[in-house]
Amino acid sequence: MRFIHAADIHLDSPLNGLSAYPDAPAEQLRSATRDAFTRLVDRAIEEAVDFMVIAGDLYDGAWRDFNTGIFFCREMGRLKRVNIPVYVLFGNHDAESEMTKKLELPDNVHPFGANKPQTFKIDDLAVSLHGQSFKQRDVTTNLVTAYPAPTAGHFNIGVLHTALEGYASHASYAPCTIEELQAKGYQYWALGHVHEFERWTGAATIVFPGNLQGRNVRECGRRGAVLVSVGEAGEVEVERIFIDVLRWEQLEVDASDCDTLEQVVRKVAQALEAVLDVDGEVPRAARITINGTTTAHGELFGLEAQLRGEVLAQIASIGNDRLWLEKVRIHTKPVVDAAKLHERMDAFTDLQTILEEASTDVDFMKELQKELAPFAGKAPLELQALVPLIEQIRTGELKSLVDEVAPSLLAHLVQAE
């Protein structure tokens, strides 16, 4: 017996981080979650699986219109025509209270109820699936305790949307422990909610398949579902299947051995080409962070826009039908020796002294806050959460800004000299 376990599909959820850029793959961004789901259905048909399990967050919330539901029904119709049933549990994003529109689903789709745990039995396979959908978004109680005892003589699958315990980056919905899941007596737990792949083995095999399609640069690397095979003796084999249609990458480029902007750009180009050596047919959206203590730091200071343009030119030469730039960040440090600058006894020494004392100069810090206040006041609300500097301006906590800019400014001036 074989089945596909998927979760966190978030149909029609936007991909964030590229849409503001003129070189962004707009059409791919709009359709990525649908295209990934279509590929999942394709794979189910190719593998001739016995059924499919979706463990929550099929939808990203209430539909804007009926097109999202119509798309899902069309894909389910494809599975119906080849006799593949689908068992769907709804999580926090598509909880009963979150969905304002509904459509009648094809009869091969079996949704778990939200009022209490429900069991679906597939007698010819000797399989029982147990699960409970979310009635409202914020389910903070342990649902596992009410799940039924395993069906004797069946392969029992528990379907659950949960953060388990210890996933600080995910809201703590339907919390429970690995020990509780292992003790339930089921053979497999099909989990959802955590967007990274995780697997535990023991009395039961417990799996988070991860989300189907990365939606921003924090969800980088390969994404997909799992293909689960169960042998005659009940042994379980889990195979990851990667079906994302656009992949996010975070590239760290060490510029320690670079002396110029041109050398940094060449290293970035090499890193981008290396990314495409793995699964090169899958388009990439990359965030590039330049690190290292380097003599090029002074030349890079304040040149994020220039560096971005240079990197975009490199991408264009590589072929930007497969590669897009999300962002370039410069996190380099200067090589300038502060002690040696003090020994020079010239204008640089004077400037260094001024900059070193600036962050403790009360009058200077007040003046700096006054000068920057109009910028902070004009910043839109959605930007304020993304740019810590705005809040620092408002509160007058600008020491970190001065401490960061001072050595970079010195390095830039020394290099210019």
Coordinates of C-alpha atoms in Angstrom, one line a residue:
M1 CA 0.0 0.0 0.0
R2 CA 1.3 3.5 -0.9
F3 CA 0.0 6.9 -0.2
I4 CA 1.1 10.5 -0.6
H5 CA 1.2 12.7 2.5
A6 CA 1.1 16.5 1.9
A7 CA 0.4 19.6 4.0
D8 CA 0.5 23.4 4.1
I9 CA -0.3 23.9 0.4
H10 CA -1.8 27.4 0.9
L11 CA -3.5 27.5 -2.5
D12 CA -3.4 31.0 -4.1
S13 CA -1.2 32.3 -1.3
P14 CA 1.1 35.1 -2.7
L15 CA 4.9 34.6 -2.9
N16 CA 6.5 37.6 -1.1
G17 CA 9.8 39.3 -1.7
L18 CA 10.0 39.5 -5.5
S19 CA 6.8 41.2 -6.7
A20 CA 8.2 44.7 -6.2
Y21 CA 11.1 44.1 -8.6
P22 CA 10.7 44.8 -12.4
D23 CA 12.7 41.7 -13.3
A24 CA 10.5 39.4 -11.1
P25 CA 8.7 36.4 -12.7
A26 CA 5.2 37.9 -12.1
E27 CA 3.3 35.1 -13.7
Q28 CA 5.2 32.3 -11.9
L29 CA 4.7 34.1 -8.6
R30 CA 0.9 34.3 -9.1
S31 CA 0.5 30.7 -10.1
A32 CA 3.3 29.0 -8.1
T33 CA 1.1 27.3 -5.4
R34 CA -1.4 26.1 -8.0
D35 CA 1.4 24.8 -10.3
A36 CA 3.0 22.9 -7.4
F37 CA -0.3 21.3 -6.5
T38 CA -0.9 20.3 -10.1
R39 CA 2.5 18.6 -10.0
L40 CA 1.5 16.8 -6.8
V41 CA -1.6 15.4 -8.5
D42 CA 0.5 14.5 -11.5
R43 CA 2.8 12.5 -9.3
A44 CA 0.0 10.8 -7.5
I45 CA -1.4 9.6 -10.8
E46 CA 2.1 8.5 -12.1
E47 CA 2.8 6.5 -8.9
A48 CA -0.8 5.1 -8.9
V49 CA -1.0 5.6 -5.1
D50 CA -3.8 4.2 -3.2
F51 CA -4.9 7.5 -1.6
M52 CA -3.7 11.0 -0.7
V53 CA -3.7 12.7 2.8
I54 CA -3.6 16.5 3.1
A55 CA -2.8 17.4 6.8
G56 CA -4.1 21.0 7.0
D57 CA -3.8 24.5 5.4
L58 CA -4.9 23.4 2.0
Y59 CA -6.2 27.0 1.6
D60 CA -4.5 30.1 2.9
G61 CA -7.8 31.5 4.3
A62 CA -11.2 32.6 2.9
W63 CA -11.3 32.7 -0.9
R64 CA -11.4 36.0 -2.7
D65 CA -13.7 34.3 -5.1
F66 CA -14.8 30.8 -6.1
N67 CA -11.8 30.2 -8.4
T68 CA -9.6 28.7 -5.7
G69 CA -12.3 26.1 -4.9
I70 CA -13.0 25.4 -8.5
F71 CA -9.3 24.8 -9.1
F72 CA -9.2 22.3 -6.2
C73 CA -12.3 20.5 -7.5
R74 CA -10.8 20.2 -10.9
E75 CA -7.6 18.6 -9.6
M76 CA -9.6 16.3 -7.4
G77 CA -11.6 15.3 -10.4
R78 CA -8.4 14.2 -12.1
L79 CA -7.8 11.9 -9.1
K80 CA -11.4 10.6 -9.1
R81 CA -11.1 9.5 -12.7
V82 CA -8.2 7.2 -11.6
N83 CA -9.9 6.0 -8.4
I84 CA -7.6 7.8 -5.9
P85 CA -9.4 9.0 -2.8
V86 CA -8.2 12.1 -0.8
Y87 CA -8.5 12.6 2.9
V88 CA -8.4 16.3 3.9
L89 CA -8.0 17.8 7.3
F90 CA -8.3 21.6 7.7
G91 CA -5.9 23.5 9.9
N92 CA -5.6 27.0 11.3
H93 CA -5.6 28.8 7.9
D94 CA -8.6 27.0 6.5
A95 CA -10.5 26.3 9.8
E96 CA -14.2 26.1 9.7
S97 CA -14.6 29.6 11.1
E98 CA -12.1 31.1 8.5
M99 CA -13.9 29.9 5.4
T100 CA -16.7 32.1 4.2
K101 CA -17.3 30.3 0.9
K102 CA -17.7 26.6 0.2
L103 CA -18.3 24.3 -2.8
E104 CA -19.6 20.7 -3.0
L105 CA -16.5 18.5 -3.3
P106 CA -16.1 15.5 -5.6
D107 CA -17.1 12.3 -3.8
N108 CA -13.6 11.0 -3.7
V109 CA -12.7 13.8 -1.3
H110 CA -13.3 13.0 2.4
P111 CA -12.9 16.0 4.8
F112 CA -12.4 15.3 8.5
G113 CA -15.1 16.9 10.7
A114 CA -14.3 19.7 13.1
N115 CA -16.6 18.9 16.0
K116 CA -14.8 15.7 17.1
P117 CA -12.3 13.2 15.8
Q118 CA -13.5 11.2 12.8
T119 CA -12.3 7.8 11.4
F120 CA -12.3 6.8 7.8
K121 CA -11.8 3.1 7.0
I122 CA -10.5 1.6 3.8
D123 CA -11.4 -2.0 4.4
D124 CA -9.9 -3.5 1.2
L125 CA -6.5 -2.0 2.3
A126 CA -7.0 -2.6 6.0
V127 CA -6.3 1.1 6.7
S128 CA -8.0 3.5 9.2
L129 CA -7.4 7.2 9.1
H130 CA -8.2 9.3 12.2
G131 CA -8.3 13.1 12.3
Q132 CA -10.1 16.2 13.4
S133 CA -10.1 19.5 11.5
F134 CA -9.9 22.9 13.3
K135 CA -13.2 24.5 14.1
Q136 CA -11.6 27.9 14.6
R137 CA -8.1 29.2 13.8
D138 CA -6.8 29.3 17.4
V139 CA -7.0 25.7 18.6
T140 CA -4.7 25.7 21.6
T141 CA -5.9 22.4 23.3
N142 CA -4.4 19.0 22.8
L143 CA -6.6 17.2 20.3
V144 CA -4.7 13.9 20.4
T145 CA -6.2 12.9 23.7
A146 CA -9.6 12.5 22.1
Y147 CA -8.5 10.6 19.1
P148 CA -9.9 7.0 19.1
A149 CA -8.1 3.9 19.9
P150 CA -6.4 2.2 16.9
T151 CA -8.6 -0.1 14.7
A152 CA -7.5 -3.7 15.3
G153 CA -5.9 -5.4 12.3
H154 CA -5.6 -2.1 10.4
F155 CA -2.7 0.2 9.6
N156 CA -3.7 3.2 11.6
I157 CA -2.9 6.8 10.4
G158 CA -3.4 9.8 12.6
V159 CA -3.8 13.0 10.7
L160 CA -3.1 16.1 12.8
H161 CA -2.3 19.8 12.3
T162 CA 0.0 20.7 15.2
A163 CA 3.1 22.6 16.2
L164 CA 4.0 19.8 18.5
E165 CA 6.2 21.4 21.2
G166 CA 9.4 23.4 20.7
Y167 CA 8.7 25.0 17.4
A168 CA 9.0 28.7 18.4
S169 CA 8.7 29.9 14.8
H170 CA 5.2 28.4 14.5
A171 CA 2.1 29.3 16.5
S172 CA 1.4 26.7 19.2
Y173 CA -1.7 25.2 17.7
A174 CA -3.0 21.8 19.0
P175 CA 0.1 21.2 21.1
C176 CA 1.2 17.7 21.9
T177 CA 4.4 15.7 22.4
I178 CA 6.2 13.0 20.4
E179 CA 5.8 10.7 23.3
E180 CA 2.0 11.1 23.2
L181 CA 1.9 10.3 19.5
Q182 CA 4.1 7.3 19.9
A183 CA 1.9 6.0 22.7
K184 CA -1.4 6.3 20.8
G185 CA -0.9 2.9 19.0
Y186 CA -1.1 4.2 15.5
Q187 CA 1.5 3.2 12.9
Y188 CA 1.9 6.5 11.1
W189 CA 1.2 10.2 12.0
A190 CA 0.6 12.5 9.1
L191 CA 1.3 16.0 10.5
G192 CA 1.0 19.5 9.1
H193 CA 1.6 23.1 10.2
V194 CA 5.4 23.1 10.5
H195 CA 6.8 24.1 7.0
E196 CA 10.1 22.1 7.3
F197 CA 10.5 18.4 6.8
E198 CA 10.9 16.4 10.0
R199 CA 10.7 12.7 10.7
W200 CA 10.7 10.6 13.9
T201 CA 10.7 6.8 14.0
G202 CA 9.7 4.4 16.8
A203 CA 6.5 2.5 17.5
A204 CA 5.0 5.0 15.0
T205 CA 6.5 6.9 12.1
I206 CA 5.8 10.6 12.6
V207 CA 6.3 13.0 9.7
F208 CA 6.0 16.7 8.8
P209 CA 6.3 16.7 5.0
G210 CA 7.0 20.5 5.0
N211 CA 5.1 22.9 2.8
L212 CA 4.5 22.2 -0.9
Q213 CA 5.9 25.5 -2.3
G214 CA 8.2 28.0 -0.5
R215 CA 6.5 31.3 -0.3
N216 CA 9.3 33.6 0.7
V217 CA 13.1 33.5 1.3
R218 CA 12.6 32.2 4.8
E219 CA 11.2 29.0 3.2
C220 CA 14.3 28.2 1.2
G221 CA 15.6 24.9 -0.3
R222 CA 13.7 22.0 -1.8
R223 CA 10.0 21.7 -1.0
G224 CA 7.3 19.0 -1.6
A225 CA 5.5 16.1 0.0
V226 CA 6.3 12.5 1.0
L227 CA 5.5 9.2 -0.7
V228 CA 4.8 6.6 2.0
S229 CA 5.1 2.8 1.2
V230 CA 3.9 0.2 3.7
G231 CA 5.1 -3.4 3.3
E232 CA 3.3 -6.7 4.1
A233 CA 4.7 -6.7 7.6
G234 CA 3.7 -3.1 8.3
E235 CA 7.2 -1.7 7.7
V236 CA 7.1 1.9 6.6
E237 CA 9.3 3.6 4.0
V238 CA 9.2 7.4 3.6
E239 CA 10.5 9.0 0.4
R240 CA 10.6 12.8 -0.1
I241 CA 9.2 14.0 -3.4
F242 CA 10.2 17.5 -4.5
I243 CA 7.7 19.3 -6.6
D244 CA 8.2 23.1 -5.9
V245 CA 8.1 25.2 -9.1
L246 CA 10.2 28.1 -7.9
R247 CA 12.8 27.7 -5.2
W248 CA 14.2 30.2 -2.8
E249 CA 17.9 30.2 -1.9
Q250 CA 20.0 32.1 0.7
L251 CA 23.6 32.4 -0.5
E252 CA 26.4 33.4 1.8
V253 CA 29.4 34.8 -0.2
D254 CA 32.7 35.2 1.7
A255 CA 34.5 38.3 0.3
S256 CA 37.5 38.0 2.6
D257 CA 39.8 37.5 -0.3
C258 CA 38.4 40.3 -2.4
D259 CA 40.0 43.7 -2.9
T260 CA 37.4 45.3 -5.2
L261 CA 33.8 45.5 -6.1
E262 CA 34.5 43.6 -9.3
Q263 CA 36.0 40.7 -7.5
V264 CA 33.0 40.5 -5.2
V265 CA 30.7 40.4 -8.2
R266 CA 32.7 37.6 -9.8
K267 CA 32.4 35.5 -6.6
V268 CA 28.7 36.1 -6.4
A269 CA 28.3 35.0 -10.1
Q270 CA 30.2 31.8 -9.3
A271 CA 27.9 31.1 -6.3
L272 CA 24.8 31.6 -8.5
E273 CA 26.1 29.3 -11.2
A274 CA 26.8 26.6 -8.5
V275 CA 23.2 26.8 -7.3
L276 CA 21.9 26.0 -10.8
D277 CA 24.1 22.9 -10.9
V278 CA 21.6 21.2 -8.6
D279 CA 18.1 20.7 -10.0
G280 CA 18.9 23.3 -12.6
E281 CA 15.5 23.1 -14.2
V282 CA 13.8 24.6 -11.2
P283 CA 13.9 28.4 -11.3
R284 CA 15.5 30.1 -8.3
A285 CA 15.0 33.3 -6.4
A286 CA 18.1 34.1 -4.4
R287 CA 19.0 36.3 -1.5
I288 CA 22.7 37.1 -1.4
T289 CA 24.6 38.1 1.7
I290 CA 28.2 39.3 1.4
N291 CA 30.2 38.5 4.5
G292 CA 33.8 38.6 5.6
T293 CA 36.5 41.1 6.8
T294 CA 37.7 42.5 3.5
T295 CA 39.6 45.4 2.0
A296 CA 36.7 45.7 -0.4
H297 CA 34.5 46.8 2.5
G298 CA 35.2 50.5 2.0
E299 CA 34.3 50.3 -1.7
L300 CA 31.1 48.4 -0.9
F301 CA 30.0 50.9 1.8
G302 CA 26.7 52.5 0.7
L303 CA 26.7 50.8 -2.7
E304 CA 23.9 48.2 -2.3
A305 CA 22.1 49.6 -5.4
Q306 CA 25.3 49.5 -7.5
L307 CA 26.0 45.9 -6.3
R308 CA 22.5 44.9 -7.0
G309 CA 22.8 46.2 -10.6
E310 CA 26.1 44.4 -11.1
V311 CA 24.6 41.1 -9.8
L312 CA 21.5 41.5 -12.0
A313 CA 23.9 41.9 -15.0
Q314 CA 25.6 38.7 -14.1
I315 CA 22.2 37.0 -13.8
A316 CA 21.2 38.3 -17.2
S317 CA 24.3 36.7 -18.7
I318 CA 23.7 33.4 -16.9
G319 CA 20.1 33.4 -18.1
N320 CA 17.4 35.0 -16.0
D321 CA 14.7 32.7 -17.1
R322 CA 15.9 30.4 -14.3
L323 CA 17.3 32.8 -11.8
W324 CA 16.0 36.0 -10.0
L325 CA 17.5 38.2 -7.4
E326 CA 15.4 38.8 -4.2
K327 CA 17.9 41.0 -2.3
V328 CA 21.6 41.7 -1.8
R329 CA 22.8 42.3 1.7
I330 CA 26.3 43.6 2.7
H331 CA 27.5 42.4 6.0
T332 CA 31.2 42.8 5.5
K333 CA 33.7 44.3 8.0
P334 CA 36.6 46.7 7.3
V335 CA 40.2 45.7 7.5
V336 CA 41.2 49.1 8.8
D337 CA 43.3 48.9 11.9
A338 CA 42.0 51.4 14.4
A339 CA 45.2 51.5 16.4
K340 CA 47.2 52.4 13.3
L341 CA 44.8 55.2 12.4
H342 CA 45.4 56.8 15.8
E343 CA 49.2 56.7 15.1
R344 CA 48.9 58.7 11.9
M345 CA 48.2 62.0 13.6
D346 CA 46.4 63.5 10.6
A347 CA 42.9 64.3 9.6
F348 CA 41.9 60.6 9.6
T349 CA 43.0 60.4 13.3
D350 CA 40.9 63.4 14.1
L351 CA 37.9 62.0 12.3
Q352 CA 38.3 58.6 14.0
T353 CA 38.3 60.3 17.4
I354 CA 35.2 62.3 16.5
L355 CA 33.4 59.1 15.3
E356 CA 34.4 57.1 18.3
E357 CA 33.0 59.7 20.7
A358 CA 29.9 60.4 18.6
S359 CA 27.7 57.6 20.1
T360 CA 28.3 59.0 23.6
D361 CA 27.8 62.7 22.6
V362 CA 24.3 63.5 23.9
D363 CA 23.9 66.7 21.9
F364 CA 25.1 65.0 18.7
M365 CA 22.7 62.1 19.2
K366 CA 19.8 64.5 19.8
E367 CA 20.6 66.4 16.6
L368 CA 20.9 63.1 14.6
Q369 CA 17.5 62.0 15.8
K370 CA 16.0 65.4 14.9
E371 CA 17.5 65.1 11.4
L372 CA 16.2 61.6 10.8
A373 CA 12.8 62.1 12.4
P374 CA 11.1 63.3 9.1
F375 CA 12.2 60.1 7.4
A376 CA 10.7 58.0 10.2
G377 CA 7.5 60.0 10.2
K378 CA 6.9 59.4 6.4
A379 CA 7.6 55.7 6.5
P380 CA 4.4 53.6 5.9
L381 CA 3.2 51.4 8.7
E382 CA 4.0 48.1 6.9
L383 CA 7.6 49.2 6.5
Q384 CA 8.1 50.0 10.2
A385 CA 7.9 46.4 11.2
L386 CA 10.5 45.5 8.7
V387 CA 13.1 48.2 9.4
P388 CA 14.2 48.4 13.0
L389 CA 16.0 51.7 12.3
I390 CA 12.6 53.5 12.2
E391 CA 11.8 52.5 15.8
Q392 CA 15.3 53.3 16.8
I393 CA 14.9 56.9 15.4
R394 CA 11.6 57.3 17.3
T395 CA 13.1 56.2 20.6
G396 CA 16.4 57.9 20.1
E397 CA 18.3 54.6 20.4
L398 CA 20.8 55.4 17.6
K399 CA 24.0 54.2 19.2
S400 CA 24.1 50.9 17.2
L401 CA 23.6 52.9 13.9
V402 CA 26.5 55.2 14.7
D403 CA 28.7 52.3 15.8
E404 CA 28.0 50.4 12.6
V405 CA 28.4 53.4 10.2
A406 CA 31.6 54.9 11.8
P407 CA 34.1 52.1 10.9
S408 CA 32.5 51.7 7.4
L409 CA 32.9 55.4 6.7
L410 CA 36.5 55.4 7.8
A411 CA 37.2 52.3 5.7
H412 CA 35.6 54.0 2.7
L413 CA 37.6 57.2 3.1
V414 CA 40.9 55.4 3.7
Q415 CA 40.4 53.3 0.6
A416 CA 39.5 56.4 -1.4
E417 CA 42.7 58.0 -0.2

